[in-house]
N, CA and C of each residue as an Amber inpcrd file, in Angstrom:
protein
   627
 -70.0820000  36.7290000  -2.7150000 -69.6790000  36.4640000  -1.3410000
 -68.3270000  37.0810000  -1.1090000 -68.1980000  37.3220000   0.1240000
 -66.7960000  37.9920000   0.3210000 -65.7560000  37.0330000   0.4410000
 -64.4330000  37.2390000  -0.2330000 -63.7040000  36.3830000  -0.4020000
 -62.9590000  36.1510000   1.2630000 -62.4350000  34.9750000   1.3640000
 -61.5900000  34.9110000   2.4460000 -60.2180000  34.9030000   2.2720000
 -59.5080000  35.8960000   2.9090000 -58.0560000  36.1250000   2.8910000
 -57.2340000  35.4540000   3.8980000 -56.5670000  34.4510000   3.4010000
 -55.7910000  33.8130000   4.4600000 -54.3880000  34.5100000   4.5620000
 -53.7540000  34.6330000   5.8780000 -52.6890000  35.2180000   5.9680000
 -51.3140000  34.4860000   5.5460000 -50.5190000  35.4110000   5.1440000
 -49.3450000  34.5240000   4.3570000 -48.5950000  33.6420000   5.3020000
 -48.4090000  32.4470000   4.9730000 -47.7220000  31.5350000   5.7600000
 -46.2250000  32.1160000   6.1230000 -45.9940000  31.7140000   7.2220000
 -44.5290000  32.2860000   7.7650000 -43.5960000  31.0040000   8.1100000
 -42.4190000  31.0830000   7.9480000 -41.3570000  30.0460000   8.2680000
 -40.3870000  30.7300000   9.0110000 -39.9600000  29.8410000  10.0240000
 -39.0890000  30.2020000  11.1540000 -37.8170000  29.5240000  10.7930000
 -36.7470000  30.3300000  11.1970000 -35.1980000  29.6520000  10.8680000
 -34.5920000  29.6980000  12.3220000 -33.8540000  28.6840000  12.4090000
 -33.0410000  28.5300000  13.5440000 -31.6200000  29.4640000  13.2810000
 -31.3070000  30.5730000  13.6840000 -30.1710000  31.3820000  13.5440000
 -29.1260000  30.5510000  13.6550000 -28.8040000  29.6060000  14.4860000
 -27.7290000  28.8010000  14.4960000 -27.1870000  27.7550000  13.5170000
 -28.3190000  27.2420000  12.7190000 -28.3810000  26.4150000  11.8200000
 -27.9930000  26.8190000  10.4580000 -27.2640000  25.9260000   9.9200000
 -26.7600000  26.2400000   8.5350000 -27.7600000  25.5180000   7.4080000
 -27.9490000  26.2600000   6.3070000 -28.7430000  25.3930000   5.3130000
 -27.9700000  24.1160000   4.7920000 -28.6890000  23.4500000   4.1590000
 -28.1590000  22.1340000   3.6190000 -27.2120000  22.1790000   2.7330000
 -27.1410000  23.2160000   1.8840000 -26.2140000  23.4870000   1.0920000
 -24.9380000  23.9450000   1.5810000 -25.0700000  24.6420000   2.6220000
 -23.6870000  25.1250000   3.3640000 -23.0840000  23.8920000   4.1640000
 -23.8920000  23.0980000   4.7240000 -23.4950000  22.0160000   5.5130000
 -22.7840000  21.0930000   4.3910000 -23.2780000  21.0580000   3.2120000
 -22.7310000  20.0130000   2.1000000 -21.3450000  20.5300000   1.8020000
 -21.3210000  21.8240000   1.5880000 -20.0890000  22.3210000   1.2760000
 -18.9460000  22.1260000   2.2530000 -19.5120000  22.4290000   3.5910000
 -18.4980000  22.4950000   4.7580000 -17.9780000  20.8090000   4.6790000
 -18.8510000  20.0140000   4.5990000 -18.2750000  18.2640000   4.5440000
 -17.1430000  18.3100000   3.3130000 -17.4400000  19.1450000   2.2540000
 -16.4820000  18.7480000   1.2690000 -15.1870000  19.5000000   1.6570000
 -15.0910000  20.6730000   2.4210000 -14.1610000  21.4930000   2.5200000
 -13.2530000  20.6230000   3.6930000 -13.9750000  19.9510000   4.6940000
 -13.1350000  19.0250000   5.6790000 -12.6010000  17.8950000   5.0550000
 -13.2950000  17.2470000   4.0550000 -12.5690000  16.2940000   3.4910000
 -11.5880000  16.3280000   2.6210000 -11.4740000  17.6900000   1.7080000
 -10.5770000  17.7920000   0.8550000  -9.0400000  18.1290000   1.5540000
  -9.1250000  18.5770000   2.8610000  -7.7830000  18.5910000   3.4250000
  -7.3600000  17.4480000   4.1210000  -8.2030000  16.3800000   4.3360000
  -8.0050000  15.2340000   4.9720000  -7.6890000  13.9470000   4.1280000
  -8.2170000  12.7140000   4.5400000  -8.1340000  11.6100000   3.7210000
  -9.2380000  11.5560000   2.6900000  -8.8880000  11.6590000   1.4230000
  -9.7270000  11.5190000   0.2590000 -10.2190000   9.9200000   0.1840000
 -11.2080000   9.8890000  -0.1070000 -11.7640000   8.4180000  -0.1950000
 -12.7560000   8.1370000  -1.3000000 -12.9210000   7.0390000  -1.6020000
 -13.9640000   6.3430000  -2.6120000 -14.5220000   5.2970000  -1.7670000
 -15.8150000   5.4430000  -1.4130000 -16.3160000   4.2500000  -0.4300000
 -17.3550000   3.5890000  -0.9760000 -17.4980000   2.3580000  -0.4280000
 -18.7410000   1.7990000  -0.6310000 -19.1560000   1.0770000   0.7690000
 -20.3780000   0.2010000   0.8120000 -20.6500000  -0.3120000   2.0410000
 -19.6600000  -1.4310000   2.4660000 -18.7680000  -1.8180000   1.5460000
 -17.9280000  -2.9270000   1.8540000 -16.5210000  -2.4920000   1.9720000
 -16.0780000  -1.8980000   0.8970000 -14.5760000  -1.3680000   0.8340000
 -14.4890000   0.1630000   1.0030000 -13.7060000   0.4220000   1.7910000
 -13.1910000   1.7600000   1.8550000 -11.8190000   2.1340000   1.2490000
 -11.7380000   3.0030000   0.3730000 -10.4380000   3.3300000  -0.3500000
  -9.9760000   4.6150000   0.1280000  -9.0610000   5.2570000   0.5450000
  -8.6840000   6.4340000   0.9390000  -7.0670000   6.5380000   0.7550000
  -6.5690000   7.9050000   0.8910000  -5.0610000   8.0870000   0.8440000
  -4.6380000   8.8680000   2.0450000  -3.5940000   8.4690000   2.4780000
  -3.0680000   9.1470000   3.6520000  -2.5970000  10.5120000   3.2660000
  -3.0540000  11.5590000   4.1660000  -2.7310000  13.0620000   3.8670000
  -1.3820000  13.2110000   3.8820000  -0.7280000  14.4040000   3.3890000
   0.7000000  14.5920000   3.5670000   1.0390000  14.7960000   4.9700000
   2.0380000  14.6040000   5.3690000   2.5950000  14.9630000   6.8190000
   2.5830000  16.4460000   7.1190000   2.2240000  16.8120000   8.3930000
   2.3990000  18.1790000   8.8430000   3.8810000  18.5950000   9.0850000
   4.1200000  19.8390000   9.2620000   5.4430000  20.2630000   9.4440000
   6.0870000  19.9360000  10.7440000   5.2380000  19.4440000  11.7620000
   5.6600000  18.9920000  12.8340000   6.1860000  17.4280000  12.5660000
   5.3820000  16.5540000  11.7750000   5.7570000  15.3750000  11.3330000
   7.0090000  15.3430000  10.5820000   7.1520000  16.2490000   9.6290000
   8.2710000  16.3700000   8.9140000   9.5400000  16.7940000   9.8640000
   9.4060000  17.2730000  10.5260000  10.4560000  17.7990000  11.5700000
  10.8060000  16.6240000  12.4580000   9.8780000  15.7960000  12.8480000
  10.2630000  14.7610000  13.6310000  10.9360000  13.4920000  12.7890000
  10.6800000  13.4800000  11.4440000  10.9930000  12.5970000  10.6130000
  12.6240000  12.7830000  10.2910000  12.9890000  14.1840000  10.4970000
  14.3530000  14.5180000  10.0290000  15.2510000  14.5500000  11.3360000
  14.7050000  14.0820000  12.4260000  15.5160000  14.1400000  13.6020000
  16.8110000  13.3470000  13.2160000  16.4480000  11.8690000  13.0090000
  17.5310000  11.1140000  12.9740000  17.4400000  10.3540000  11.5580000
  18.2930000   9.7670000  11.0280000  18.2420000   8.8930000   9.9170000
  16.9930000   7.6740000  10.1620000  16.4310000   7.5100000   9.1480000
  15.3000000   6.5140000   9.1040000  16.0590000   5.1290000   9.0480000
  16.2870000   4.3230000  10.1810000  16.8600000   3.2640000  10.1200000
  16.1780000   2.0320000   9.3410000  14.8880000   2.3480000   9.6560000
  13.9970000   1.1900000   9.1170000  13.8960000   1.0490000   7.5760000
  14.2490000   2.2150000   6.9420000  14.2400000   2.1910000   5.3460000
  15.5140000   2.2230000   4.7450000  16.4990000   2.9650000   5.3270000
  17.7510000   3.3910000   4.7880000  18.6820000   2.2730000   4.4640000
  18.4420000   0.8690000   5.3030000  19.3670000  -0.0770000   4.9870000
  19.1450000  -0.7390000   3.4530000  17.8280000  -0.4530000   3.0780000
  17.8210000  -0.8300000   1.7760000  18.7230000  -0.1810000   0.6980000
  19.3970000   0.6840000   1.0120000  20.2430000   1.3580000   0.0140000
  21.8870000   0.9600000   0.4290000  21.9260000   0.1780000   1.5410000
  23.3300000  -0.2230000   1.9690000  23.8130000  -1.0560000   1.0420000
  25.1080000  -1.2410000   1.0700000  25.9600000  -2.3590000   0.2560000
  25.5010000  -3.6750000   0.5450000  25.1920000  -4.6350000  -0.3590000
  24.8410000  -5.8540000   0.2140000  23.1490000  -6.0570000   0.1400000
  22.4990000  -4.8270000   0.4280000  21.1260000  -5.0320000   0.6280000
  20.3970000  -5.8740000  -0.7700000  20.8190000  -5.5090000  -1.7720000
  19.9610000  -6.2050000  -2.8240000  20.3190000  -7.4320000  -3.0220000
  21.6420000  -8.1200000  -2.5660000  21.9680000  -9.3120000  -2.5880000
  21.1330000 -10.2630000  -1.7650000  20.5070000  -9.7040000  -0.6980000
  19.6540000 -10.5830000   0.1800000  18.7090000 -11.2010000  -0.4120000
  17.9930000 -10.4080000  -1.4250000  16.8410000 -10.8420000  -2.2140000
  17.0510000 -12.0220000  -2.9950000  18.3550000 -12.1950000  -3.7890000
  18.8620000 -13.0040000  -4.6350000  19.0760000 -14.4690000  -3.7050000
  19.7680000 -14.2060000  -2.4210000  20.1720000 -15.2870000  -1.7030000
  18.8500000 -16.0140000  -1.0560000  17.8650000 -14.9770000  -0.8660000
  16.7360000 -15.4840000  -0.0950000  15.9320000 -16.4660000  -1.2580000
  15.9700000 -15.9400000  -2.4630000  15.0670000 -16.7280000  -3.2440000
  15.6660000 -17.8940000  -3.6500000  17.0920000 -18.1170000  -3.7680000
  17.8350000 -19.1850000  -3.7980000  17.6720000 -20.2290000  -2.6640000
  17.4750000 -19.5500000  -1.5740000  17.3590000 -20.6510000  -0.2920000
  16.0770000 -21.2380000  -0.2840000  15.1440000 -20.2950000  -0.7630000
  13.5710000 -20.8670000  -0.7540000  13.6080000 -21.9970000  -1.7660000
  14.2730000 -21.8240000  -3.0420000  14.0420000 -22.8020000  -4.1780000
  14.7700000 -24.1070000  -3.6610000  15.8970000 -24.1140000  -3.0110000
  16.6340000 -25.2940000  -2.5070000  15.8300000 -25.9670000  -1.4660000
  15.0180000 -25.2710000  -0.7230000  14.2060000 -25.6190000   0.5780000
  12.9530000 -26.5320000  -0.1590000  12.4740000 -25.7810000  -1.1260000
  11.3010000 -26.6170000  -1.7330000  11.8280000 -27.7780000  -2.4480000
  13.0000000 -27.6600000  -3.1630000  13.4780000 -28.9110000  -3.8610000
  13.6480000 -30.0240000  -3.1900000  14.1310000 -29.9360000  -1.7170000
  14.5620000 -31.0330000  -0.8990000  13.2300000 -31.7450000  -0.4630000
  11.9140000 -31.0560000  -0.5610000  10.7140000 -31.7020000  -0.0440000
  10.4340000 -33.0360000  -1.0890000  10.3920000 -34.1380000  -0.2400000
  10.0000000 -35.1860000  -1.2420000   8.8460000 -35.0840000  -1.8860000
   8.7300000 -35.5940000  -3.2110000   7.4820000 -35.3620000  -4.1810000
   7.2780000 -34.1060000  -4.7650000   8.2790000 -33.1390000  -4.5590000
   7.8120000 -31.8320000  -4.9170000   8.5940000 -31.8650000  -6.3420000
   7.5700000 -31.4350000  -7.3730000   8.1460000 -31.1370000  -8.8830000
   8.6320000 -29.8620000  -8.9230000   9.2730000 -29.6400000 -10.1950000
   9.7610000 -28.3940000 -10.3930000   9.0200000 -27.3410000 -10.5740000
   7.8710000 -27.6780000 -11.0910000   6.6380000 -26.6420000 -11.2970000
   6.1780000 -26.2530000 -10.1530000   5.8400000 -27.1890000  -8.9700000
   5.3390000 -26.8150000  -7.7750000   6.5280000 -26.1850000  -6.9800000
   7.6230000 -26.3460000  -7.0340000   8.7540000 -25.6350000  -6.2430000
   9.0500000 -24.3540000  -6.7520000   8.9770000 -24.1010000  -8.0050000
   9.0090000 -22.7120000  -8.5660000   7.9360000 -21.6580000  -8.0350000
   6.7220000 -22.3900000  -8.2920000   5.5220000 -21.7110000  -7.5820000
   5.6220000 -21.4430000  -6.2370000   5.9530000 -22.2730000  -5.5270000
   6.0350000 -22.1160000  -4.0940000   7.1500000 -21.0040000  -3.6590000
   8.2650000 -21.1650000  -4.5160000   9.1670000 -19.9540000  -4.2050000
   8.7600000 -18.7190000  -4.5580000   8.1570000 -18.6110000  -5.6190000
   7.3360000 -17.2120000  -6.0960000   6.4950000 -16.6990000  -5.0650000
   5.5990000 -17.6600000  -4.8040000   4.3860000 -17.2530000  -3.6650000
   5.0460000 -16.7670000  -2.3430000   5.9150000 -17.6650000  -1.8000000
   6.6870000 -17.2700000  -0.5220000   7.3300000 -15.8720000  -0.6310000
   8.1180000 -15.6770000  -1.7190000   8.6120000 -14.3410000  -1.7480000
   7.8070000 -13.3800000  -1.9140000   6.5720000 -13.5000000  -2.6780000
   5.6590000 -12.4140000  -2.6770000   4.8580000 -12.1140000  -1.7000000
   4.6020000 -13.0690000  -0.7660000   3.7610000 -13.0860000   0.4160000
   4.7640000 -12.2260000   1.4060000   5.9980000 -12.6400000   1.6290000
   6.8780000 -12.0230000   2.6520000   7.3320000 -10.6230000   2.2080000
   7.3790000 -10.4390000   0.8850000   7.6760000  -8.9370000   0.3340000
   6.4630000  -8.1740000   0.6400000   5.3190000  -8.5040000   0.2150000
   4.0380000  -7.6690000   0.5940000   3.9230000  -7.3810000   2.0580000
   4.1880000  -8.3260000   2.9600000   4.0750000  -7.9400000   4.4890000
   5.0000000  -7.0350000   4.8440000   6.3310000  -7.3500000   4.3570000
   7.3570000  -6.4370000   4.7040000   7.4110000  -4.9390000   4.1310000
   7.0790000  -4.8670000   2.9650000   7.1120000  -3.3460000   2.4610000
   5.7330000  -2.8060000   2.3070000   4.7370000  -3.4470000   2.3090000
   3.5160000  -2.8220000   2.0900000   2.4220000  -2.9850000   3.1940000
   2.5130000  -4.0560000   4.1940000   1.4960000  -4.1090000   5.0630000
   1.6730000  -3.6880000   6.2590000   2.8800000  -3.8380000   6.7510000
   3.3080000  -3.2950000   8.1740000   3.7300000  -1.8880000   8.0060000
   3.2930000  -1.1300000   8.8820000   3.3800000   0.5030000   8.9610000
   4.2070000   0.8170000  10.2200000   4.7040000   2.0130000  10.0540000
   5.5860000   2.3990000  11.1750000   6.9720000   1.8580000  11.1480000
   7.6220000   2.0830000  12.3370000   9.0710000   1.6860000  12.4390000
   9.2540000   0.8380000  13.7470000  10.1120000  -0.0290000  13.9310000
  10.3250000  -0.6070000  15.1370000  10.9760000   0.1240000  16.2060000
  11.4720000   1.4570000  16.0370000  12.1260000   2.2680000  16.7210000
  11.4480000   3.4090000  17.0500000  11.7700000   3.9710000  18.3050000
  10.8890000   5.2850000  18.6720000  11.9650000   6.4300000  18.8490000
  12.4160000   6.6710000  17.7440000  13.4180000   7.7880000  17.5870000
  12.8020000   8.9910000  16.8110000  11.6440000   8.6720000  16.3410000
  11.1330000   9.9390000  15.3790000   9.7820000  10.3350000  15.9330000
   9.4700000   9.9320000  17.1960000   8.1520000  10.2760000  17.7170000
   6.9660000   9.8150000  17.0730000   6.9770000   8.8270000  16.4890000
   5.7840000   8.1990000  15.6050000   5.6190000   9.0790000  14.4570000
   6.6580000   9.6650000  13.8930000   6.1790000  10.3520000  12.5710000
   6.0560000   9.4370000  11.4360000   6.5440000   8.4120000  11.5920000
   6.3490000   7.2130000  10.3530000   5.2410000   6.1610000  10.6130000
   4.3970000   6.5260000  11.5780000   3.4030000   5.4990000  12.1080000
   2.2830000   5.1730000  10.8720000   2.0540000   6.1400000   9.7950000
   1.0080000   5.9580000   9.0690000   1.7070000   5.4970000   7.4960000
   3.0430000   5.1740000   7.5770000   3.6890000   5.0270000   6.3880000
   4.2930000   3.5790000   6.5730000   3.9980000   2.6770000   5.0400000
   4.6920000   1.6430000   5.3090000   6.1400000   1.7310000   4.8920000
   6.9380000   0.4830000   4.6380000   8.3010000   0.7100000   4.5320000
   8.5900000   1.2020000   2.9160000   7.7660000   0.8240000   2.1460000
   7.8320000   1.3300000   0.5650000   7.8950000   2.6120000   0.5600000
   6.7370000   3.3150000   1.3550000   6.8740000   4.8200000   1.4480000
   7.6260000   5.4030000   2.0340000   8.4730000   4.6930000   3.0970000
   9.4390000   5.3760000   3.6920000  10.8450000   5.1510000   2.8210000
  10.9960000   4.3150000   1.9950000  12.2400000   4.3540000   1.1830000
  12.3970000   5.5470000   0.5260000  13.7690000   6.0550000   0.4570000
  14.1210000   7.3190000  -0.4250000  13.0540000   8.4210000  -0.2030000
  12.3720000   8.5330000   1.2480000  11.6640000   9.6480000   1.6270000
  10.4060000   9.7720000   0.6270000  10.1270000   8.4330000   0.0220000
   8.6470000   8.4140000  -0.7530000   9.0390000   8.7740000  -2.3530000
  10.2330000   9.0570000  -2.5850000  10.5640000   9.4540000  -4.1690000
  10.2010000   8.1130000  -4.8100000   9.6730000   8.3170000  -6.0070000
   9.6050000   7.0380000  -6.8870000  10.4960000   6.8140000  -7.9030000
  10.7730000   5.6710000  -8.3430000  11.4760000   5.2080000  -9.4360000
  13.1910000   5.6560000  -9.0200000  13.6070000   5.5800000  -7.9000000
  15.0500000   5.5330000  -7.5860000  15.5160000   4.2440000  -7.7230000
  16.6720000   4.1620000  -7.7220000  17.5530000   2.9140000  -8.1710000
  17.1510000   1.6190000  -7.1520000  17.0950000   1.8510000  -5.8630000
  16.6370000   0.9230000  -5.1870000  15.0130000   0.4350000  -5.4020000
  14.2610000   1.3460000  -5.5680000  12.9830000   1.1340000  -5.8160000
  12.7830000   0.3720000  -7.3090000  13.6840000   0.7590000  -8.2230000
  13.4890000   0.0430000  -9.5320000  13.8760000  -1.4910000  -9.4600000
  14.9450000  -1.3900000  -8.3810000  15.4120000  -2.9310000  -8.2820000
  14.2890000  -3.9770000  -7.6070000  13.7010000  -3.1140000  -6.5140000
  12.7570000  -3.9000000  -5.7680000  11.3600000  -4.2700000  -6.6570000
  11.1750000  -3.2630000  -7.5600000   9.9620000  -3.6440000  -8.5200000
  10.5160000  -4.7930000  -9.7200000  11.7180000  -4.7480000  -9.9740000
  12.0140000  -5.5040000 -10.8620000  12.0000000  -6.9940000 -10.6590000
  12.6710000  -7.1910000  -9.2930000  12.7890000  -8.6980000  -8.6220000
  11.3550000  -9.3560000  -8.8080000  10.2520000  -9.2200000  -8.0790000
   9.1980000 -10.0240000  -8.5140000   8.6320000 -10.1670000  -9.8750000
   9.0360000  -9.1580000 -10.8120000   8.8100000  -9.1790000 -12.1970000
   9.6040000 -10.3220000 -12.7700000  10.8700000 -10.3250000 -12.5050000
  11.7200000 -11.2550000 -12.9820000  11.5170000 -12.7640000 -12.6330000
  11.1900000 -12.8250000 -11.1500000  10.9940000 -13.9770000 -10.5320000
   9.7600000 -14.6190000 -11.3220000   8.8260000 -13.9130000 -11.4830000
   7.4240000 -14.2600000 -12.0110000   7.8540000 -14.9950000 -13.3640000
   8.6570000 -14.2760000 -14.4480000   8.9630000 -14.8630000 -15.7990000
   9.7050000 -16.0160000 -15.5570000  10.6430000 -16.1420000 -14.6380000
  11.4670000 -17.4110000 -14.2010000  10.5710000 -18.2870000 -14.0170000
   9.6130000 -18.2730000 -12.9510000   8.5210000 -19.2390000 -12.6480000
   7.7680000 -19.6610000 -13.7690000   7.2830000 -18.8530000 -14.6200000
   6.4130000 -19.0860000 -15.7170000   7.1750000 -20.0080000 -16.9040000
   8.5370000 -19.7330000 -16.9640000   9.2970000 -20.5180000 -17.9180000
   9.5680000 -22.0300000 -17.3400000   9.6890000 -22.2600000 -16.1780000
  10.0160000 -23.5910000 -15.5830000   8.7570000 -24.3500000 -15.1620000
   7.6190000 -23.6430000 -15.2660000   6.3290000 -24.3080000 -14.9230000
   5.7870000 -24.6010000 -16.5420000   6.5240000 -24.2770000 -17.5130000
   6.1740000 -24.8220000 -18.7910000   4.9190000 -24.1160000 -19.2740000
   4.7270000 -22.7730000 -18.9370000   3.4930000 -21.7700000 -19.1920000
   2.4750000 -22.8550000 -18.9150000   2.1600000 -23.4850000 -17.9810000
   0.8040000 -24.3270000 -17.4300000   0.1010000 -23.1680000 -16.8980000
  -1.2150000 -23.3330000 -17.4800000  -2.1900000 -22.2020000 -17.2220000
  -2.5070000 -22.1280000 -15.6040000  -2.6050000 -23.3450000 -14.9690000
  -2.7030000 -23.1400000 -13.5400000  -1.8390000 -22.4680000 -12.9390000
  -0.4000000 -22.9830000 -13.0120000   0.3310000 -22.2290000 -12.1380000
   0.6940000 -20.9470000 -12.5760000   0.4410000 -20.4940000 -13.9960000
   0.6050000 -18.9700000 -14.6020000  -0.3290000 -18.2010000 -13.7720000
  -1.6000000 -18.6110000 -13.6680000  -2.5140000 -17.8510000 -12.8810000
  -2.2430000 -17.5710000 -11.4140000  -1.6950000 -18.6060000 -10.7800000
  -1.4610000 -18.4260000  -9.4520000  -0.1370000 -17.5370000  -9.2810000
   0.9520000 -17.6000000 -10.1840000   2.0730000 -16.8560000 -10.1180000
   1.5940000 -15.5020000 -10.5190000   0.7580000 -15.2320000 -11.3200000
   0.6280000 -14.1030000 -11.9580000  -0.1900000 -13.1850000 -10.9310000
  -1.1390000 -13.7370000 -10.1850000  -1.9390000 -12.9330000  -9.1990000
  -0.8540000 -12.6960000  -8.1310000  -0.0710000 -13.5110000  -7.7180000
   0.8370000 -13.3710000  -6.3600000   1.7670000 -12.0310000  -6.9580000
   2.1760000 -12.1960000  -8.3040000   2.8700000 -11.0150000  -8.8080000
   2.3960000  -9.5730000  -8.6990000   0.9850000  -9.8710000  -9.1840000
   0.3450000  -8.4310000  -9.2670000   0.0360000  -7.8760000  -7.8510000
  -0.1080000  -8.5860000  -6.7160000  -0.3680000  -8.2520000  -5.3030000
   0.9220000  -7.6340000  -4.7520000   2.0220000  -7.8490000  -5.3920000
   3.2920000  -7.0260000  -4.9340000   3.6530000  -5.9950000  -5.8320000
   3.3610000  -6.0930000  -7.2240000   3.7480000  -4.9800000  -8.1690000
   2.7760000  -3.7030000  -7.9350000   1.4750000  -3.9870000  -7.8700000
   0.4350000  -2.7300000  -7.8940000   0.7340000  -1.8970000  -6.7240000
   1.0910000  -2.2470000  -5.4520000   1.3560000  -1.3750000  -4.4750000
   2.7160000  -0.6620000  -4.6210000   3.6880000  -0.9940000  -5.5090000
   4.7210000  -0.2510000  -5.8290000   4.6310000   0.8240000  -6.8090000
   3.4090000   0.7360000  -7.4530000   3.4400000   1.7870000  -8.6190000
   2.9590000   3.0100000  -7.9080000   3.3350000   4.2110000  -8.7050000
   2.8330000   5.7540000  -8.3220000   1.5200000   5.8820000  -7.8470000
   0.6400000   5.2740000  -8.6240000  -0.8570000   5.7420000  -8.3450000
  -1.3830000   5.0110000  -6.9060000  -0.4140000   3.9910000  -6.3400000
  -0.7930000   3.4900000  -5.2060000  -0.0440000   3.9580000  -4.1200000
   0.5260000   4.9750000  -4.2630000   1.2040000   5.6880000  -3.0400000
   0.2380000   6.2030000  -2.2460000   0.5030000   5.7700000  -0.9250000
  -0.2500000   6.3270000   0.1070000  -1.8460000   5.7070000   0.2800000
  -2.0910000   5.0490000  -0.6300000  -3.4150000   4.6040000  -0.7880000
  -3.6530000   3.2890000   0.2320000  -4.7820000   3.3600000   0.8760000
  -5.1810000   2.4920000   1.9190000  -6.5320000   1.7690000   1.5580000
  -6.7530000   0.5510000   1.9280000  -7.8680000  -0.1800000   1.8980000
  -8.4050000  -0.6360000   3.1450000  -9.7660000  -0.4100000   3.2920000
 -10.2220000  -0.6940000   4.6240000 -11.6520000  -1.4750000   4.4340000
 -11.9310000  -2.7190000   4.9220000 -12.9200000  -3.5400000   4.6590000
 -13.8460000  -3.7250000   5.8800000 -15.2100000  -3.3070000   5.5990000
 -16.2680000  -3.6000000   6.7960000 -15.6790000  -2.3220000   7.9240000
 -15.0430000  -1.4470000   7.6830000 -14.8740000  -0.3960000   8.6730000
 -14.7260000   0.7620000   8.0500000 -14.9220000   1.8700000   9.1330000
 -14.7480000   3.3710000   8.7230000 -13.2640000   3.5240000   8.4690000
 -12.9070000   4.8410000   7.9980000 -11.9650000   5.3070000   7.7410000
 -11.1830000   5.8890000   9.1210000 -10.0500000   5.5790000   9.5220000
  -9.5240000   6.1330000  10.8980000  -9.5170000   7.5010000  10.9840000
  -9.7880000   7.9600000  12.0620000  -9.7720000   9.3170000  12.2070000
  -8.2170000   9.8340000  12.3330000  -8.0680000  11.2000000  11.7610000
  -6.7760000  11.8310000  11.7560000  -6.3750000  12.2190000  13.0520000
  -5.0660000  12.0500000  13.4240000  -4.5080000  12.4580000  14.7990000
  -4.3180000  14.0840000  14.7280000
């Protein structure tokens, strides 16, 4: 019987389309220069990219009054006075024990410190054209340099306060866990590996401007 010869199958390609591998590489190229992330369906973790030349020029226009005050004379004393005032305030509450007073003092300082140095971004002044809008105060202090005298002091205060609170709560396990977790929430964002790190829950990474 004569054999039936089938014509070779032909495939058509769109000249404007890119192969899947090329599109994959392009996606990596775009993400390499932007916000790097480790993502899941619930938590998005990414790093703020470095400033552009235009942003660095805007940052250098005038001194950053939002962060420079931390290096001024007496700025460090404010933390000691604030902690002492909180301790006195909680001591005068009727029925407050020393354990509860020290724990409340520790937690109040940690929450306030986290909001002030790590949660709020940008500056309340409009002198720099929004060049600091993506940076929190900790990242603005000393132009982002790590382990400067001011940053060493601000890192040591919550640690020392935690040790004092642990001592005066007589190493009670419940108070220890509460104070330890509160201290971790403030100390970890101050470490170099957390620099410019952002967390986003149930939302996409914001687009770069």
